[in-house]
PDB file of C-alpha atoms in Angstrom:
ATOM      1  CA  MET A 115      -2.681  66.625 -49.755  1.00  0.00           C
ATOM      2  CA  TRP A 116      -5.186  68.499 -51.860  1.00  0.00           C
ATOM      3  CA  TRP A 117      -6.966  65.339 -53.048  1.00  0.00           C
ATOM      4  CA  ILE A 118      -7.808  64.251 -49.662  1.00  0.00           C
ATOM      5  CA  VAL A 119      -9.959  67.313 -49.193  1.00  0.00           C
ATOM      6  CA  VAL A 120     -11.379  66.816 -52.733  1.00  0.00           C
ATOM      7  CA  LEU A 121     -12.107  63.080 -51.796  1.00  0.00           C
ATOM      8  CA  LEU A 122     -13.882  64.514 -48.513  1.00  0.00           C
ATOM      9  CA  TYR A 123     -16.084  66.691 -50.205  1.00  0.00           C
ATOM     10  CA  VAL A 124     -17.095  63.932 -52.591  1.00  0.00           C
ATOM     11  CA  ALA A 125     -17.338  61.390 -50.177  1.00  0.00           C
ATOM     12  CA  PHE A 126     -19.216  63.547 -47.626  1.00  0.00           C
ATOM     13  CA  ASP A 127     -21.229  66.775 -47.205  1.00  0.00           C
ATOM     14  CA  LEU A 128     -18.240  68.263 -45.803  1.00  0.00           C
ATOM     15  CA  ASN A 129     -19.850  71.856 -45.322  1.00  0.00           C
ATOM     16  CA  TYR A 130     -22.512  70.238 -43.213  1.00  0.00           C
ATOM     17  CA  PHE A 131     -19.840  68.880 -40.575  1.00  0.00           C
ATOM     18  CA  ILE A 132     -17.937  72.172 -40.754  1.00  0.00           C
ATOM     19  CA  ARG A 133     -21.087  74.128 -40.062  1.00  0.00           C
ATOM     20  CA  THR A 134     -21.822  71.878 -37.235  1.00  0.00           C
ATOM     21  CA  LEU A 135     -18.657  72.300 -35.767  1.00  0.00           C
ATOM     22  CA  CYS A 136     -18.900  76.050 -36.072  1.00  0.00           C
ATOM     23  CA  THR A 137     -22.458  75.805 -34.387  1.00  0.00           C
ATOM     24  CA  ILE A 138     -20.860  73.854 -31.671  1.00  0.00           C
ATOM     25  CA  GLY A 139     -18.187  76.368 -31.016  1.00  0.00           C
ATOM     26  CA  SER A 140     -20.543  79.273 -31.193  1.00  0.00           C
ATOM     27  CA  ILE A 141     -22.828  77.603 -28.590  1.00  0.00           C
ATOM     28  CA  ALA A 142     -19.449  77.129 -26.400  1.00  0.00           C
ATOM     29  CA  LEU A 143     -18.338  80.722 -26.736  1.00  0.00           C
ATOM     30  CA  SER A 144     -22.096  82.008 -25.812  1.00  0.00           C
ATOM     31  CA  ARG A 145     -21.900  83.712 -22.481  1.00  0.00           C
ATOM     32  CA  ARG A 146     -25.535  83.790 -21.814  1.00  0.00           C
ATOM     33  CA  ASN A 147     -27.871  80.431 -20.998  1.00  0.00           C
ATOM     34  CA  LEU A 148     -31.508  81.297 -22.329  1.00  0.00           C
ATOM     35  CA  LYS A 149     -34.330  79.882 -20.856  1.00  0.00           C
ATOM     36  CA  LEU A 150     -36.094  77.133 -22.678  1.00  0.00           C
ATOM     37  CA  THR A 151     -39.396  79.538 -23.269  1.00  0.00           C
ATOM     38  CA  GLU A 152     -37.073  82.217 -25.157  1.00  0.00           C
ATOM     39  CA  THR A 153     -36.947  82.439 -29.004  1.00  0.00           C
ATOM     40  CA  ILE A 154     -33.530  81.395 -30.294  1.00  0.00           C
ATOM     41  CA  THR A 155     -32.317  83.145 -33.567  1.00  0.00           C
ATOM     42  CA  THR A 156     -29.837  81.795 -36.023  1.00  0.00           C
ATOM     43  CA  TYR A 157     -28.869  83.177 -39.235  1.00  0.00           C
ATOM     44  CA  GLY A 158     -28.079  82.007 -42.720  1.00  0.00           C
ATOM     45  CA  ILE A 159     -27.923  82.853 -46.480  1.00  0.00           C
ATOM     46  CA  CYS A 160     -28.792  81.218 -49.213  1.00  0.00           C
ATOM     47  CA  THR A 161     -25.758  80.337 -51.362  1.00  0.00           C
ATOM     48  CA  THR A 162     -25.142  78.237 -54.507  1.00  0.00           C
ATOM     49  CA  GLN A 163     -25.071  75.285 -52.790  1.00  0.00           C
ATOM     50  CA  ASP A 164     -28.781  75.350 -51.483  1.00  0.00           C
ATOM     51  CA  ILE A 165     -30.545  76.462 -54.492  1.00  0.00           C
ATOM     52  CA  ASP A 166     -32.899  74.190 -56.681  1.00  0.00           C
ATOM     53  CA  ILE A 167     -32.584  72.979 -60.183  1.00  0.00           C
ATOM     54  CA  PHE A 168     -34.109  76.427 -61.356  1.00  0.00           C
ATOM     55  CA  LEU A 169     -30.891  78.158 -60.089  1.00  0.00           C
ATOM     56  CA  ASN A 170     -32.929  80.831 -58.436  1.00  0.00           C
ATOM     57  CA  HIS A 171     -34.091  79.909 -54.557  1.00  0.00           C
ATOM     58  CA  MET A 172     -33.476  77.769 -51.811  1.00  0.00           C
ATOM     59  CA  ASN A 173     -34.577  74.192 -52.521  1.00  0.00           C
ATOM     60  CA  ASN A 174     -36.786  72.554 -50.055  1.00  0.00           C
ATOM     61  CA  VAL A 175     -34.460  70.349 -48.435  1.00  0.00           C
ATOM     62  CA  ARG A 176     -32.065  73.053 -47.329  1.00  0.00           C
ATOM     63  CA  PHE A 177     -34.847  74.531 -45.201  1.00  0.00           C
ATOM     64  CA  LEU A 178     -34.939  71.052 -43.030  1.00  0.00           C
ATOM     65  CA  ARG A 179     -31.317  71.164 -42.956  1.00  0.00           C
ATOM     66  CA  GLU A 180     -31.437  74.827 -41.293  1.00  0.00           C
ATOM     67  CA  LEU A 181     -33.929  73.217 -38.888  1.00  0.00           C
ATOM     68  CA  ASP A 182     -31.080  70.830 -37.363  1.00  0.00           C
ATOM     69  CA  PHE A 183     -29.056  74.143 -36.859  1.00  0.00           C
ATOM     70  CA  ALA A 184     -31.445  75.839 -35.364  1.00  0.00           C
ATOM     71  CA  ARG A 185     -32.354  73.003 -33.002  1.00  0.00           C
ATOM     72  CA  TYR A 186     -28.699  72.606 -32.176  1.00  0.00           C
ATOM     73  CA  GLN A 187     -28.446  76.178 -30.964  1.00  0.00           C
ATOM     74  CA  TRP A 188     -31.582  75.925 -28.958  1.00  0.00           C
ATOM     75  CA  TYR A 189     -30.288  72.599 -26.978  1.00  0.00           C
ATOM     76  CA  GLY A 190     -26.979  74.322 -26.529  1.00  0.00           C
ATOM     77  CA  ARG A 191     -27.857  77.500 -25.679  1.00  0.00           C
ATOM     78  CA  CYS A 192     -30.470  76.545 -23.315  1.00  0.00           C
ATOM     79  CA  ARG A 193     -28.040  73.765 -21.696  1.00  0.00           C
ATOM     80  CA  PHE A 194     -31.174  71.639 -22.308  1.00  0.00           C
ATOM     81  CA  TRP A 195     -28.880  68.814 -24.094  1.00  0.00           C
ATOM     82  CA  THR A 196     -26.366  68.585 -20.861  1.00  0.00           C
ATOM     83  CA  ASN A 197     -28.899  68.477 -18.552  1.00  0.00           C
ATOM     84  CA  PHE A 198     -31.067  65.853 -20.619  1.00  0.00           C
ATOM     85  CA  ASN A 199     -27.906  63.838 -21.264  1.00  0.00           C
ATOM     86  CA  ALA A 200     -27.351  63.546 -17.694  1.00  0.00           C
ATOM     87  CA  ALA A 201     -30.448  62.164 -16.773  1.00  0.00           C
ATOM     88  CA  GLY A 202     -30.083  59.445 -19.188  1.00  0.00           C
ATOM     89  CA  GLY A 203     -32.376  60.731 -22.306  1.00  0.00           C
ATOM     90  CA  SER A 204     -32.006  61.160 -25.663  1.00  0.00           C
ATOM     91  CA  VAL A 205     -34.060  62.871 -28.553  1.00  0.00           C
ATOM     92  CA  MET A 206     -34.556  62.215 -32.261  1.00  0.00           C
ATOM     93  CA  GLN A 207     -36.065  63.997 -34.785  1.00  0.00           C
ATOM     94  CA  GLY A 208     -39.732  62.204 -35.102  1.00  0.00           C
ATOM     95  CA  ALA A 209     -41.839  64.686 -37.561  1.00  0.00           C
ATOM     96  CA  THR A 210     -41.608  67.970 -39.474  1.00  0.00           C
ATOM     97  CA  MET A 211     -44.547  69.805 -41.232  1.00  0.00           C
ATOM     98  CA  ILE A 212     -43.369  72.876 -43.077  1.00  0.00           C
ATOM     99  CA  ARG A 213     -45.567  75.752 -45.068  1.00  0.00           C
ATOM    100  CA  TYR A 214     -43.411  77.478 -47.787  1.00  0.00           C
ATOM    101  CA  ARG A 215     -45.057  80.990 -47.954  1.00  0.00           C
ATOM    102  CA  LYS A 216     -42.294  82.589 -50.549  1.00  0.00           C
ATOM    103  CA  MET A 217     -39.158  81.556 -52.000  1.00  0.00           C
ATOM    104  CA  ILE A 218     -35.699  82.501 -50.443  1.00  0.00           C
ATOM    105  CA  SER A 219     -33.609  83.652 -53.275  1.00  0.00           C
ATOM    106  CA  LEU A 220     -29.684  83.274 -54.100  1.00  0.00           C
ATOM    107  CA  LEU A 221     -27.468  85.493 -51.825  1.00  0.00           C
ATOM    108  CA  GLN A 222     -30.756  86.289 -49.781  1.00  0.00           C
ATOM    109  CA  PRO A 223     -30.047  86.576 -46.053  1.00  0.00           C
ATOM    110  CA  PHE A 224     -32.612  85.052 -43.651  1.00  0.00           C
ATOM    111  CA  ARG A 225     -32.944  84.170 -39.929  1.00  0.00           C
ATOM    112  CA  VAL A 226     -34.566  81.022 -38.232  1.00  0.00           C
ATOM    113  CA  GLU A 227     -36.545  82.124 -35.118  1.00  0.00           C
ATOM    114  CA  THR A 228     -36.860  78.948 -33.003  1.00  0.00           C
ATOM    115  CA  ARG A 229     -39.148  78.482 -30.024  1.00  0.00           C
ATOM    116  CA  LEU A 230     -40.512  75.573 -27.891  1.00  0.00           C
ATOM    117  CA  VAL A 231     -44.354  75.737 -28.243  1.00  0.00           C
ATOM    118  CA  TRP A 232     -45.175  72.777 -26.311  1.00  0.00           C
ATOM    119  CA  TRP A 233     -44.226  69.527 -24.979  1.00  0.00           C
ATOM    120  CA  ASP A 234     -45.871  65.973 -23.699  1.00  0.00           C
ATOM    121  CA  GLU A 235     -44.671  63.050 -22.079  1.00  0.00           C
ATOM    122  CA  LYS A 236     -42.546  61.819 -24.970  1.00  0.00           C
ATOM    123  CA  SER A 237     -41.828  64.889 -27.319  1.00  0.00           C
ATOM    124  CA  LEU A 238     -40.853  68.556 -27.739  1.00  0.00           C
ATOM    125  CA  TYR A 239     -42.770  70.874 -30.278  1.00  0.00           C
ATOM    126  CA  PHE A 240     -40.941  73.327 -31.640  1.00  0.00           C
ATOM    127  CA  GLU A 241     -42.080  76.471 -34.217  1.00  0.00           C
ATOM    128  CA  HIS A 242     -39.321  77.648 -36.647  1.00  0.00           C
ATOM    129  CA  LYS A 243     -40.115  80.794 -38.711  1.00  0.00           C
ATOM    130  CA  PHE A 244     -37.483  81.522 -41.620  1.00  0.00           C
ATOM    131  CA  ILE A 245     -37.540  85.492 -41.773  1.00  0.00           C
ATOM    132  CA  THR A 246     -35.605  87.367 -44.652  1.00  0.00           C
ATOM    133  CA  LEU A 247     -33.548  90.166 -43.042  1.00  0.00           C
ATOM    134  CA  LEU A 248     -34.040  92.916 -45.811  1.00  0.00           C
ATOM    135  CA  ASP A 249     -37.776  92.599 -45.752  1.00  0.00           C
ATOM    136  CA  GLY A 250     -38.771  91.036 -42.294  1.00  0.00           C
ATOM    137  CA  PHE A 251     -41.206  88.731 -44.296  1.00  0.00           C
ATOM    138  CA  ILE A 252     -42.034  84.971 -43.135  1.00  0.00           C
ATOM    139  CA  ARG A 253     -40.980  82.961 -46.042  1.00  0.00           C
ATOM    140  CA  ALA A 254     -41.962  79.900 -44.296  1.00  0.00           C
ATOM    141  CA  ILE A 255     -43.149  78.352 -41.166  1.00  0.00           C
ATOM    142  CA  ALA A 256     -42.208  74.926 -39.723  1.00  0.00           C
ATOM    143  CA  PHE A 257     -42.967  72.962 -36.512  1.00  0.00           C
ATOM    144  CA  SER A 258     -40.823  70.087 -35.667  1.00  0.00           C
ATOM    145  CA  LYS A 259     -41.457  66.967 -33.200  1.00  0.00           C
ATOM    146  CA  GLN A 260     -38.228  65.937 -31.309  1.00  0.00           C
ATOM    147  CA  VAL A 261     -39.177  62.453 -29.681  1.00  0.00           C
ATOM    148  CA  ALA A 262     -37.433  61.795 -26.375  1.00  0.00           C
ATOM    149  CA  ALA A 263     -36.114  58.362 -25.194  1.00  0.00           C
ATOM    150  CA  LYS A 264     -35.734  56.903 -21.728  1.00  0.00           C
ATOM    151  CA  VAL A 265     -36.846  60.127 -19.766  1.00  0.00           C
ATOM    152  CA  ASN A 266     -40.530  61.333 -19.119  1.00  0.00           C
ATOM    153  CA  LEU A 267     -40.448  64.801 -20.586  1.00  0.00           C
ATOM    154  CA  ASN A 268     -43.681  66.097 -18.615  1.00  0.00           C
ATOM    155  CA  ASP A 269     -41.463  65.406 -15.365  1.00  0.00           C
ATOM    156  CA  PHE A 270     -38.044  66.652 -16.770  1.00  0.00           C
ATOM    157  CA  MET A 271     -39.579  69.898 -17.724  1.00  0.00           C
ATOM    158  CA  GLY A 272     -40.528  70.444 -14.295  1.00  0.00           C
ATOM    159  CA  ARG A 273     -36.903  70.999 -13.379  1.00  0.00           C
ATOM    160  CA  PHE A 274     -37.131  74.284 -15.073  1.00  0.00           C
ATOM    161  CA  GLU A 275     -38.774  77.428 -13.340  1.00  0.00           C
ATOM    162  CA  GLU A 276     -39.832  78.905 -16.805  1.00  0.00           C
ATOM    163  CA  CYS A 277     -41.428  75.389 -17.479  1.00  0.00           C
ATOM    164  CA  LEU A 278     -43.544  74.884 -14.453  1.00  0.00           C
ATOM    165  CA  ASN A 279     -46.953  76.075 -16.290  1.00  0.00           C
ATOM    166  CA  LYS A 280     -47.239  74.132 -19.204  1.00  0.00           C
ATOM    167  CA  PRO A 281     -48.489  75.746 -22.189  1.00  0.00           C
ATOM    168  CA  PRO A 282     -51.741  75.300 -23.853  1.00  0.00           C
ATOM    169  CA  GLN A 283     -51.466  73.027 -26.656  1.00  0.00           C
ATOM    170  CA  PRO A 284     -51.401  75.241 -30.087  1.00  0.00           C
ATOM    171  CA  ASP A 285     -54.212  74.328 -32.549  1.00  0.00           C
ATOM    172  CA  GLU A 286     -51.668  73.765 -35.403  1.00  0.00           C
ATOM    173  CA  ILE A 287     -50.074  71.007 -33.081  1.00  0.00           C
ATOM    174  CA  ARG A 288     -53.225  69.496 -31.890  1.00  0.00           C
ATOM    175  CA  HIS A 289     -54.458  69.015 -35.856  1.00  0.00           C
ATOM    176  CA  TRP A 290     -51.112  67.845 -36.727  1.00  0.00           C
ATOM    177  CA  LEU A 291     -51.134  65.247 -34.414  1.00  0.00           C
ATOM    178  CA  ALA A 292     -54.548  64.106 -35.198  1.00  0.00           C
ATOM    179  CA  ALA A 293     -53.419  63.921 -38.861  1.00  0.00           C
ATOM    180  CA  ASN A 294     -50.400  62.121 -37.909  1.00  0.00           C
ATOM    181  CA  GLU A 295     -52.715  59.492 -35.913  1.00  0.00           C
ATOM    182  CA  VAL A 296     -55.276  59.200 -39.015  1.00  0.00           C
ATOM    183  CA  SER A 297     -52.167  58.463 -41.584  1.00  0.00           C
ATOM    184  CA  SER A 298     -50.824  56.027 -38.809  1.00  0.00           C
ATOM    185  CA  LEU A 299     -54.009  54.153 -38.653  1.00  0.00           C
ATOM    186  CA  GLN A 300     -54.072  53.927 -42.499  1.00  0.00           C
ATOM    187  CA  ILE A 301     -50.590  52.310 -42.708  1.00  0.00           C
ATOM    188  CA  ARG A 302     -51.471  49.775 -40.151  1.00  0.00           C
ATOM    189  CA  LYS A 303     -54.697  48.913 -42.258  1.00  0.00           C
ATOM    190  CA  ASP A 304     -52.616  48.833 -45.354  1.00  0.00           C
ATOM    191  CA  ARG A 305     -50.466  46.219 -44.240  1.00  0.00           C
TER     192      ARG A 305
END
């Protein structure tokens, strides 16, 4: 029987699936529904499975994986996913921009603060801050774009009282979208 567990670890990233189940469980057990405009905090620690080839700090891809769990928490704790699914919508990761400021060392605990900063008719835009617990330093900041299908987000967001007044588009998002458009035009031109 032990060989089945070993085979699962070899064939799949089993820790990812276990953590996903734990995240879903923690959402189900949460007692308070949060507003879409509230900051949601998730916690982590840099383990030996997260470190880079130098064996001393979290590798770049693990930062991006943490964003998955942060968004899962946001979707679940705000009850956004349930409402969006009922409206026939679905979302998927469209783009990510991240700036690394300082490494997260092995065994260093951190939190990821996630908040919705803007939306348009097609996408949700999140800001994620990686902050180490012992010193409160922002180690990285990321923005992620979640692309919606089958539902106009401007209309859908109007169902939530806290979203009736849409925030202004942050400068970072405006510049990022412009850079993405330049990149898309260049790719089309190079075909």
